[in-house]
CSV table of C-alpha atoms and ligand atoms in Angstrom, one decimal:
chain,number,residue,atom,x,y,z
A,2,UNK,CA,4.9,-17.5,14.1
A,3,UNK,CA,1.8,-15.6,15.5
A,4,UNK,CA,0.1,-13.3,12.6
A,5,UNK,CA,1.9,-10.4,12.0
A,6,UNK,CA,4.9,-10.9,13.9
A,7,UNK,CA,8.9,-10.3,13.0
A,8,UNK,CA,9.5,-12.4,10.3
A,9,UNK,CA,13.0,-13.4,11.6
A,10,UNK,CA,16.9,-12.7,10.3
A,11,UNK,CA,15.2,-14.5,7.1
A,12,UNK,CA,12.2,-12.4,6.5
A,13,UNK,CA,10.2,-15.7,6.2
A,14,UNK,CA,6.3,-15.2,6.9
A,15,UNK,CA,5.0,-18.9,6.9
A,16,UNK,CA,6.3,-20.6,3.7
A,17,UNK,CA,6.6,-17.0,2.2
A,18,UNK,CA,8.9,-13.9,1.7
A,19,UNK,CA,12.6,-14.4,1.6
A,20,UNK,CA,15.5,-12.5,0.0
A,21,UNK,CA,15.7,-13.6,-3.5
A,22,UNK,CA,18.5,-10.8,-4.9
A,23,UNK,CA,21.6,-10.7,-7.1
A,24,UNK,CA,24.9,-11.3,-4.9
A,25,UNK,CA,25.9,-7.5,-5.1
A,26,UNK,CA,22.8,-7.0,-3.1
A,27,UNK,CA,22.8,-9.3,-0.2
A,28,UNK,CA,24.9,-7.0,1.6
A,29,UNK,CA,22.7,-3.7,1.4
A,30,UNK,CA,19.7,-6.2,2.5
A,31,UNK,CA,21.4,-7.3,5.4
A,32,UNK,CA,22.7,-3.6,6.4
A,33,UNK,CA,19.5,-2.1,5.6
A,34,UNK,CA,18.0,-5.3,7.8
A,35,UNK,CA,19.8,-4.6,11.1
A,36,UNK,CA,19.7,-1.4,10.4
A,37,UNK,CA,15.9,-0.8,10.7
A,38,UNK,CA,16.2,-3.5,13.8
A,39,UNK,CA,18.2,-0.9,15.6
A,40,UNK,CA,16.2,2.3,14.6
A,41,UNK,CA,13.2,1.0,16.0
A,42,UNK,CA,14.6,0.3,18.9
A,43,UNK,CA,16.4,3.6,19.8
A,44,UNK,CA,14.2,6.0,21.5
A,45,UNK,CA,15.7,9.4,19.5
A,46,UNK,CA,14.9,7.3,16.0
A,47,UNK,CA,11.4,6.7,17.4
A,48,UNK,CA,11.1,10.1,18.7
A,49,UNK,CA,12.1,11.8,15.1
A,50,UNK,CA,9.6,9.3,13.4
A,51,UNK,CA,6.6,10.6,15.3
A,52,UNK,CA,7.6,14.3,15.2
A,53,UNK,CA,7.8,14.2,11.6
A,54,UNK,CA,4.3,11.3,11.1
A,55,UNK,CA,2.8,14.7,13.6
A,56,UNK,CA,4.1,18.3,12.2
A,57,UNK,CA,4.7,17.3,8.7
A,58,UNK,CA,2.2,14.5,7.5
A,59,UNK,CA,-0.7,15.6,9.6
A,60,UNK,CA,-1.4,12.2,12.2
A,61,UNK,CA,-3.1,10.9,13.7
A,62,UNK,CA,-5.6,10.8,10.9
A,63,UNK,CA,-9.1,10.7,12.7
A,64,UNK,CA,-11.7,7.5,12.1
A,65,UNK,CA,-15.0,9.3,11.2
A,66,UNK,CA,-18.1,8.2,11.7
A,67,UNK,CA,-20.0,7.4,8.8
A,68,UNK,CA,-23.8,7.9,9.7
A,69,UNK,CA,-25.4,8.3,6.1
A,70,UNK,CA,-23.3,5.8,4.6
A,71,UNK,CA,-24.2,3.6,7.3
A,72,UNK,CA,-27.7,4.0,7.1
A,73,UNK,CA,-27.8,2.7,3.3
A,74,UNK,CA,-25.6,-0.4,4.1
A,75,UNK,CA,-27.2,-1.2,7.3
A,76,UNK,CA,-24.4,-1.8,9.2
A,77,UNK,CA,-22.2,0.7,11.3
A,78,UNK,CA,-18.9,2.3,9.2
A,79,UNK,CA,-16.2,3.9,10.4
A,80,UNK,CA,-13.2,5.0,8.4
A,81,UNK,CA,-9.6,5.5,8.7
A,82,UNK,CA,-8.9,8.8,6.8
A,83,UNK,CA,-5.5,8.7,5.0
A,84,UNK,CA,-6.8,10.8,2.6
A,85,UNK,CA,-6.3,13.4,4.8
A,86,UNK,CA,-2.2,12.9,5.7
A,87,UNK,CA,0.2,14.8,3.8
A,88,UNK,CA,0.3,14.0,-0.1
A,89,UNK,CA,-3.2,12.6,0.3
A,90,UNK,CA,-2.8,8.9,1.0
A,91,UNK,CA,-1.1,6.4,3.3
A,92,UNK,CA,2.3,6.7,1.0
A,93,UNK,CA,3.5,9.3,3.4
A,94,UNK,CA,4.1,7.3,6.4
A,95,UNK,CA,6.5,4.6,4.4
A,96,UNK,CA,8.2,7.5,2.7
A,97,UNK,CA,9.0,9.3,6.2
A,98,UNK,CA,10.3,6.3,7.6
A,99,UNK,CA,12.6,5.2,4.6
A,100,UNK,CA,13.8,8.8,4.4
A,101,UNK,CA,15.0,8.9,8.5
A,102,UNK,CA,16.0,5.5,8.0
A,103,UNK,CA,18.3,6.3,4.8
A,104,UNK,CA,19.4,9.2,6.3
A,105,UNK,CA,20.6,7.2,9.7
A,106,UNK,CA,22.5,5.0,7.5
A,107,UNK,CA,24.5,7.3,5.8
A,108,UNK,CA,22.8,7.4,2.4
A,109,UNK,CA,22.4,10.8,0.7
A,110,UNK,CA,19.9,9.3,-2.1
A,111,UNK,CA,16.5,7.7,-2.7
A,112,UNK,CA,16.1,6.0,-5.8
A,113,UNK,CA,11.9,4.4,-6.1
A,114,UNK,CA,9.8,2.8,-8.5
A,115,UNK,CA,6.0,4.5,-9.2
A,116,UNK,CA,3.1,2.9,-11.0
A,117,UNK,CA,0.7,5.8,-11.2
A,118,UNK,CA,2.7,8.3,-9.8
A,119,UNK,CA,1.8,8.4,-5.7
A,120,UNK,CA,4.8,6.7,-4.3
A,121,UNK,CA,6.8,8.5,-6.5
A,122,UNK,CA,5.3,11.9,-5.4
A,123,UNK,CA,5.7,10.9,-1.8
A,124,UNK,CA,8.8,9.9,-1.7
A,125,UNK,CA,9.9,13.0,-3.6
A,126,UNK,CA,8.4,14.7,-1.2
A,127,UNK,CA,10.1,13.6,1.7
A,128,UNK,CA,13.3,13.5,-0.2
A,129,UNK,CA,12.9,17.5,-0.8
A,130,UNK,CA,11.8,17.7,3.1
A,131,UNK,CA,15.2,16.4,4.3
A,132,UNK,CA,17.8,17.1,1.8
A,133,UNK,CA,18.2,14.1,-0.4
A,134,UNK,CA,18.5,13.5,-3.8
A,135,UNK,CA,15.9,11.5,-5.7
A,136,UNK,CA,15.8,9.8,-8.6
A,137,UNK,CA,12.1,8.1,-9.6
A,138,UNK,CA,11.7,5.1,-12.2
A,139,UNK,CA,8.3,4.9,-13.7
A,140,UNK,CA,7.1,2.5,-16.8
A,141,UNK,CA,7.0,5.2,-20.2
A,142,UNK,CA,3.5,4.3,-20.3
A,143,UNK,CA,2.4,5.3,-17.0
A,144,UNK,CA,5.0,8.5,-17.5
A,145,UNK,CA,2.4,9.2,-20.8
A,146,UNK,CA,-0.7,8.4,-18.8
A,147,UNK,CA,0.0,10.6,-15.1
A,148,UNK,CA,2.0,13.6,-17.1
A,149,UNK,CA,0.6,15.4,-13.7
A,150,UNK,CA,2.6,13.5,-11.5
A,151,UNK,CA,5.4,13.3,-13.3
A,152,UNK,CA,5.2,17.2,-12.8
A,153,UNK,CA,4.4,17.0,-9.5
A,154,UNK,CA,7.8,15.0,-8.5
A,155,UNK,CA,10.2,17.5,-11.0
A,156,UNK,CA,8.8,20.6,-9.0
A,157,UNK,CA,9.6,18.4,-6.2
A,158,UNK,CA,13.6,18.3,-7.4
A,159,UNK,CA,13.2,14.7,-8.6
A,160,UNK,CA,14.6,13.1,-11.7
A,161,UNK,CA,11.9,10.9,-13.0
A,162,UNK,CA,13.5,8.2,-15.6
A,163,UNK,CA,11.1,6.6,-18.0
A,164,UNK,CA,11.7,2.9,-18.8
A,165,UNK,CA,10.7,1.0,-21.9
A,166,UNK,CA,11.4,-1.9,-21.2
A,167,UNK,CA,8.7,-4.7,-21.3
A,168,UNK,CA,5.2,-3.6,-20.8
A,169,UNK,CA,6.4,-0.2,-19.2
A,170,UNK,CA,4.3,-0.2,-16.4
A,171,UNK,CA,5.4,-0.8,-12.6
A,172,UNK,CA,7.0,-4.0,-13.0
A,173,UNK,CA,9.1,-3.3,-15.5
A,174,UNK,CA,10.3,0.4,-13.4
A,175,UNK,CA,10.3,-1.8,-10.3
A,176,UNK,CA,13.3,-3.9,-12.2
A,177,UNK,CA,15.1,-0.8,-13.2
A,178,UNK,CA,15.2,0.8,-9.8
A,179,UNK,CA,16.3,-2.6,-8.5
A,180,UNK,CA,19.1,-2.3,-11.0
A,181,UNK,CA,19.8,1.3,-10.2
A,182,UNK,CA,20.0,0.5,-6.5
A,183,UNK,CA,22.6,-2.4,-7.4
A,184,UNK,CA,24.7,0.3,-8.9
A,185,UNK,CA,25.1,2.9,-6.4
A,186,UNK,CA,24.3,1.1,-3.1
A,187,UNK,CA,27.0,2.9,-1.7
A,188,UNK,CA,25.0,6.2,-1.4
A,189,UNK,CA,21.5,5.7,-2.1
A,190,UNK,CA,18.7,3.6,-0.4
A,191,UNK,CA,15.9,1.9,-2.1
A,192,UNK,CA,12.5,3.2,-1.1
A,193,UNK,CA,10.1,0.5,-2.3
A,194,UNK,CA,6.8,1.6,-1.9
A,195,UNK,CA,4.6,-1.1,-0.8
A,196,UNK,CA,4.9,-4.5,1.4
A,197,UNK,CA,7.0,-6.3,-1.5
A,198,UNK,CA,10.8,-7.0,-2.3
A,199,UNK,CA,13.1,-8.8,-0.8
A,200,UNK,CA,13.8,-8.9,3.4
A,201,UNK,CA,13.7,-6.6,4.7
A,202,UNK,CA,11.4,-4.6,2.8
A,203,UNK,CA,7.8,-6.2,3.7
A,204,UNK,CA,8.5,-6.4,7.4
A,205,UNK,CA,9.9,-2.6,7.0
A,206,UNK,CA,7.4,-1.2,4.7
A,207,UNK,CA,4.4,-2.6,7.2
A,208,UNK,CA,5.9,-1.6,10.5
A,209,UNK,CA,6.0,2.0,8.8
A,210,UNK,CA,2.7,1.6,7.9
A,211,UNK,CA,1.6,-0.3,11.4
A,212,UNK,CA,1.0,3.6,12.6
A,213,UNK,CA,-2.6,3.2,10.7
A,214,UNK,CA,-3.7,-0.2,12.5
A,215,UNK,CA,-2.5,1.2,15.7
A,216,UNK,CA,-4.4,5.0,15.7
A,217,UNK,CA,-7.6,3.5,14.6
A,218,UNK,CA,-7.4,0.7,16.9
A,219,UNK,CA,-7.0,3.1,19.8
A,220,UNK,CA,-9.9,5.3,18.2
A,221,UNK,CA,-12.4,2.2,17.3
A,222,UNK,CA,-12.0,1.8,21.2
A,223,UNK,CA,-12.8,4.9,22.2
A,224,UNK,CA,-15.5,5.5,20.1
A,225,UNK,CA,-17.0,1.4,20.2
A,226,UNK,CA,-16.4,1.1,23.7
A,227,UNK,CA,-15.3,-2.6,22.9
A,228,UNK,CA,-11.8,-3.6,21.9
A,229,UNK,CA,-12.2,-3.6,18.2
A,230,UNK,CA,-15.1,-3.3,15.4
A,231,UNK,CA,-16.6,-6.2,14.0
A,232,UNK,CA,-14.1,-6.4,10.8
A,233,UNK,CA,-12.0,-4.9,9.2
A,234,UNK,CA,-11.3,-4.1,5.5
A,235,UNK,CA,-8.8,-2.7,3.5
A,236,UNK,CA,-7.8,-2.6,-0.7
A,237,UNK,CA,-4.6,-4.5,-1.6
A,238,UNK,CA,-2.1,-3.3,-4.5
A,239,UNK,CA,1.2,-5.0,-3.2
A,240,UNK,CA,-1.0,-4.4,0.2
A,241,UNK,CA,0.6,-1.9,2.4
A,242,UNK,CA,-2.1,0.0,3.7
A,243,UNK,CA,-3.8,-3.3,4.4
A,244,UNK,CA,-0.5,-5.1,5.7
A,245,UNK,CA,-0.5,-1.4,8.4
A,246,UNK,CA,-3.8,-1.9,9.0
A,247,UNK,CA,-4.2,-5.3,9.9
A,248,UNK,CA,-1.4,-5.1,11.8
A,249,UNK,CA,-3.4,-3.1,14.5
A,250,UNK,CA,-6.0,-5.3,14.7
A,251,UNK,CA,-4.4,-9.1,14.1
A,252,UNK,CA,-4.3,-9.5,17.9
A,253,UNK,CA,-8.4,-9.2,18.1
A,254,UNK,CA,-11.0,-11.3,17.2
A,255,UNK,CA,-11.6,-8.5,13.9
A,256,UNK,CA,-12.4,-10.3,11.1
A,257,UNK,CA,-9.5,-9.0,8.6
A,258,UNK,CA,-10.6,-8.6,5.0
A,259,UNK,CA,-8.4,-7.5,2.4
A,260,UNK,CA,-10.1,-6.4,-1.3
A,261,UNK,CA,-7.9,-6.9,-4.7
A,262,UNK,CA,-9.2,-5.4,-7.6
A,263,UNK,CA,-11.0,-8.0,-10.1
A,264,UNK,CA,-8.6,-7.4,-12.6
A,265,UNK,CA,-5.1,-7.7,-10.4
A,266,UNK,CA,-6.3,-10.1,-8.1
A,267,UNK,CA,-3.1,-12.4,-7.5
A,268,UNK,CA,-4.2,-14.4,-4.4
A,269,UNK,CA,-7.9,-15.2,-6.6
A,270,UNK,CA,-6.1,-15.8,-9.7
A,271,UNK,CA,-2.4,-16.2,-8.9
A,272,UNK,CA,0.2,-18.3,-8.3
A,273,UNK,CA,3.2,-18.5,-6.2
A,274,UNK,CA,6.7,-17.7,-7.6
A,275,UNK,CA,9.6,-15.2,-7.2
A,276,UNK,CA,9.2,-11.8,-8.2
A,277,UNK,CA,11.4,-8.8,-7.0
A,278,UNK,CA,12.8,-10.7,-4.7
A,279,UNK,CA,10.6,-12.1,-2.9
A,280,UNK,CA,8.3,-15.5,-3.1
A,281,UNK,CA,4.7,-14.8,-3.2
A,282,UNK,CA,1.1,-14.9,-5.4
A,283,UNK,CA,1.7,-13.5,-8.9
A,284,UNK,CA,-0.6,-13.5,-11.6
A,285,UNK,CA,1.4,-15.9,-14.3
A,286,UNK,CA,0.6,-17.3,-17.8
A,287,UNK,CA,0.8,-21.3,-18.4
A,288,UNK,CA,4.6,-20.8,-18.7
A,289,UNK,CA,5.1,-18.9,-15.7
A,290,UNK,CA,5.6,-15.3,-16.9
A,291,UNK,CA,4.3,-12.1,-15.0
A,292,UNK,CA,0.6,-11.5,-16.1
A,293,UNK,CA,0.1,-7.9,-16.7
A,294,UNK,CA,-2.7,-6.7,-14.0
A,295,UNK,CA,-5.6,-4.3,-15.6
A,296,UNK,CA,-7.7,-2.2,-12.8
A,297,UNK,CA,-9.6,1.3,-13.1
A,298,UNK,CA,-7.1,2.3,-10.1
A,299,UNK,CA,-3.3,2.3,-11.1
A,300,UNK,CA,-2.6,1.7,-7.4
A,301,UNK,CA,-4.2,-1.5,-7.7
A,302,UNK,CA,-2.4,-3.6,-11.1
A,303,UNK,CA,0.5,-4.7,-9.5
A,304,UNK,CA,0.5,-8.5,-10.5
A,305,UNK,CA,1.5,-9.3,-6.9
A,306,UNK,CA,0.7,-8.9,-3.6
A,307,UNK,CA,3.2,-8.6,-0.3
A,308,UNK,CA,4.1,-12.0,1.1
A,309,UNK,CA,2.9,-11.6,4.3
A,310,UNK,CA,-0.4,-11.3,2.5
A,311,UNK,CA,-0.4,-14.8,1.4
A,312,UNK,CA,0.6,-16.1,4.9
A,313,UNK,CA,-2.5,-14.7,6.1
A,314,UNK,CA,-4.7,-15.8,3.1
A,315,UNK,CA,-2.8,-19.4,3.8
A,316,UNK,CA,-3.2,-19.2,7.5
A,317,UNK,CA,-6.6,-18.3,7.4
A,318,UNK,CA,-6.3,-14.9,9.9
A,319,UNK,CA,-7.3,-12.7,6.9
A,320,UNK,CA,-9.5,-13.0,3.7
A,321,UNK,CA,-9.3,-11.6,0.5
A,322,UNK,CA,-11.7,-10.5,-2.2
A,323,UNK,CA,-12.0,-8.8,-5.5
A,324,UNK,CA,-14.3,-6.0,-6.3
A,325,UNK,CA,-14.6,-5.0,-10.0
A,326,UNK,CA,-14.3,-1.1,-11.3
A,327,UNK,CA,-17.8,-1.3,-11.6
A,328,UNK,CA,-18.2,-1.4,-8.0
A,329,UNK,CA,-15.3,0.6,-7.6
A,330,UNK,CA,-16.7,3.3,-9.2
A,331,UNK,CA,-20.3,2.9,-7.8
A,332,UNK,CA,-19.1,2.9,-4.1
A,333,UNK,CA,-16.6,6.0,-4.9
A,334,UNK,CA,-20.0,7.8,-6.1
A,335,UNK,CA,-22.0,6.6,-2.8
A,336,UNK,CA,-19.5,7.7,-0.5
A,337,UNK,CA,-18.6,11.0,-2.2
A,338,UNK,CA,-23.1,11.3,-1.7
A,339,UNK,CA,-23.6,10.6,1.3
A,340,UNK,CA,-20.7,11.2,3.2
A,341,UNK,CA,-19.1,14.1,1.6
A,342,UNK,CA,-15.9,12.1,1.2
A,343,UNK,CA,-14.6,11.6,-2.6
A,344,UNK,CA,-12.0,8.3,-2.3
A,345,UNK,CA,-9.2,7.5,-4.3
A,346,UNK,CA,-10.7,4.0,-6.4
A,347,UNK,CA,-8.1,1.8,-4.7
A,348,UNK,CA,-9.8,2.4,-1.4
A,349,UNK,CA,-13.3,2.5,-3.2
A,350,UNK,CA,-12.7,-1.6,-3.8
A,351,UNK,CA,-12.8,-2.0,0.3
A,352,UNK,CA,-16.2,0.3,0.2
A,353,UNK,CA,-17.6,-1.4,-2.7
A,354,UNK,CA,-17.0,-5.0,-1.0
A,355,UNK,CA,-18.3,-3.8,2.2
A,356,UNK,CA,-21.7,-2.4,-0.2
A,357,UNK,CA,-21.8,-6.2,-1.7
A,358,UNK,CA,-21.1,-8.0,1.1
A,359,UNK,CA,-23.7,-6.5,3.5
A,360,UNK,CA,-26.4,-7.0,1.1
A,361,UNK,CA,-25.7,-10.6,0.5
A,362,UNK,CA,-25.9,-10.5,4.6
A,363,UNK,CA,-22.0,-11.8,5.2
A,364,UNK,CA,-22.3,-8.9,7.2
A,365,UNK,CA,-24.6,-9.0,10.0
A,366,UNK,CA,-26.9,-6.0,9.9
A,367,UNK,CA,-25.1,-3.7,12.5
A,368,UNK,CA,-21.7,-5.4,12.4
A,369,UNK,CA,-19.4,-2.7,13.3
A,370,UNK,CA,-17.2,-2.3,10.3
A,371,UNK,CA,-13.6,0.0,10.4
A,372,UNK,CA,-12.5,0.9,6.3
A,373,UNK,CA,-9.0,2.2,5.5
A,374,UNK,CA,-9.7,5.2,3.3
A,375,UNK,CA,-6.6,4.5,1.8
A,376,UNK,CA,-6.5,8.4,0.2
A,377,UNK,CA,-8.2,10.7,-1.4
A,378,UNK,CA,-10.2,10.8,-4.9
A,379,UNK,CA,-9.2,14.2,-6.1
A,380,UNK,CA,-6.4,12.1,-8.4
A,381,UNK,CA,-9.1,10.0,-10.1
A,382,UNK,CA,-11.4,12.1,-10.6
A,383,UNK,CA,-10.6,12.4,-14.5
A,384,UNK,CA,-10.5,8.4,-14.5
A,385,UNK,CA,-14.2,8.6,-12.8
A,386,UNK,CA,-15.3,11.1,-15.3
A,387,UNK,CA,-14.2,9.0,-18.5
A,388,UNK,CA,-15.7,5.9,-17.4
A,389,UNK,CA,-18.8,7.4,-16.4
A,390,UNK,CA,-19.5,8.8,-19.5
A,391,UNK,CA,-18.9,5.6,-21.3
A,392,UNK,CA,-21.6,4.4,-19.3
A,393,UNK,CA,-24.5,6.7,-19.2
B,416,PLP,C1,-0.7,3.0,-3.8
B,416,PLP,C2,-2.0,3.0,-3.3
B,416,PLP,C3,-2.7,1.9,-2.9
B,416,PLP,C4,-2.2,0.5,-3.1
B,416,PLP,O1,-1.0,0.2,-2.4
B,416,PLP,P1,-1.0,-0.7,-1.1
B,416,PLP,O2,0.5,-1.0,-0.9
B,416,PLP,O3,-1.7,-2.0,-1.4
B,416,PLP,O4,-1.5,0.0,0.0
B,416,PLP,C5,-4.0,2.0,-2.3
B,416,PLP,N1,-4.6,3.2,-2.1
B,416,PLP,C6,-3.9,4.4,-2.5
B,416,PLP,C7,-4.6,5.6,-2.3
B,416,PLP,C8,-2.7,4.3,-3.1
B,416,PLP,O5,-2.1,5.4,-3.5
């Protein structure tokens, strides 16, 4: 299988992926499956997808040129601005795509999972836009911690359900939603919100996202004058906006580099093993139960990352790293100086890697280097305020 390729019938990428669910489930896999197979390939589905990604999320987000940032790091930044689509981060363009694709299929529900509260909003978002119910499952702890965005998705018509079951965080609402879905599969879809789950879901979830990689390639070109930048860099939750990202650029000779937070960093400190349905990296005790992940960025402690993620670590076509929330925080501050750009800390890891990395010189001085700005800061800015204080 080349890199970033269909992952088959199986949803198999390398020695990873797969469709690990309970029996009641295979079917609305294998629907949802050929399902997506066909909407990308009709012409009307495709057309509806890009009307929507253009007059209602705002794309193509531009890549800007970052001169002032570039002149601190000594070598040539451009980002991908996903802060700027509707909602305020890449979320958007998986949430359109689910919703059409639910909606094609009959179903008049979304049921999601939410760690801090973005999917969630997004997907309640699109859910209001085209006249589905929504029902959002979100760990009690986080429902304590982002009151805002649990807020946010009620004004949106959403009924957020809080679970308290183990640590009450995203894993724990990711298995309830999973449950929900197995109970009323007959009219709502699942809208998982990153490149995880079982097949189809990763394949899905990044060719939704591809839409990133494929704009900025197109943009890097224009503005480079050479088929792509040097590398390539993008934060990694369960690794969607990376798995888009990439996905633009796998066919190049771009160095790929994905950056886990120090904290959640499964393919650094993981293992593999089955999660959600899928076989990949998790972070695990000794006795092989789900490690909980701690990072500055809620976006960022899932204790997994997507399959396909670990095919590429494997194969060798992308890299990963961890940046701490140290760094995190220091290369949210830089940008927000010198470029005028506050990012959400998830996105801050790929800047604050980029900052490390081209002072130790594994970047050459002038390397052209594209950044997925993942989304905007405005969310974190109470998070950065707390921490900050603690520090000075
Ligand atoms: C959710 C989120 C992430 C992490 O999710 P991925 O699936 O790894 O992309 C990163 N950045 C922002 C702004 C997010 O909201």
């Amino acid at each position: 299988m080349a890199a970033m390729d269909d992952p088959g019938p199986r949803g198999w990428f390398g020695s990873f992926g797969g469709c690990f669910v309970p029996e009641a489930l295979v079917p609305a896999c294998e629907q949802l499956a050929s399902a997506f197979r066909a909407a990308m390939a009709d012409a009307d589905f495709l057309a509806a997808l890009a009307g929507l990604q253009r007059s209602y999320a705002g794309r193509p987000t531009p890549v800007t040129e970052a001169a002032r940032l570039s002149e601190v790091l000594g070598v040539r930044v451009l980002l991908k601005r996903e802060d700027l689509a509707h909602t305020g981060s890449h979320k958007i363009n998986n949430a359109i795509g689910q919703g059409l694709l639910a909606k094609r299929i009959g179903k008049t529900a979304l049921v999601a999972e939410t760690g801090a509260g973005q999917h969630g909003v997004a997907t309640a978002t699109v859910a209001a836009h085209l006249g589905l119910g929504c029902t959002v499952y979100m760990g009690a702890k986080d429902v304590a911690r982002q009151e805002l965005n649990v807020f946010r998705m009620e004004l949106l018509g959403a009924t957020v359900v809080p679970v308290t079951a183990g640590a009450r965080t995203l894993k724990d609402a990711t298995s309830e939603a999973l449950r929900h879905w197995v109970t009323a599969v007959d009219s709502t879809h699942y809208c998982i919100g990153s490149v995880l789950g079982p097949h189809p879901y990763p394949w899905l979830v990044r060719e939704f996202q591809r839409v990133i990689g494929d704009e900025a390639r197109a943009q890097c070109a224009e503005l480079l004058a050479v088929a792509a930048p040097d590398v390539v860099v993008a934060c990694v939750g369960g690794g969607s906006n990376a798995a888009g990202t990439f996905a633009g650029f796998a066919g190049t000779q771009a160095r790929l580099v994905g950056v886990e937070a120090a904290g959640g960093a499964a393919l650094t400190d993981g293992r593999t093993g089955v999660l959600h349905g899928a076989l990949s990296w998790f972070l695990q005790d000794d006795d092989g139960q789900i490690r909980q992940a701690h990072s500055i960025s809620a976006g960022l402690d899932y204790p997994g990352v997507g399959p396909e993620h670990a095919w590429l670590a494997e194969s060798g076509r992308a890299e990963y790293h961890t940046a701490t929330d140290e760094e995190a925080v220091a290369a949210a501050e830089l940008c927000a100086r010198t470029e005028g750009i506050l990012p959400a800390l998830e996105s801050a890891h790929a800047l604050a890697w980029v900052h490390r990395a081209a002072l130790a010189k594994d970047l050459a001085g002038g390397a052209t280097v594209l950044i997925t700005m993942s989304g905007r800061g405005d969310k974190d800015a109470a998070t950065m305020r707390e921490f900050l204080r603690g520090r000075r």
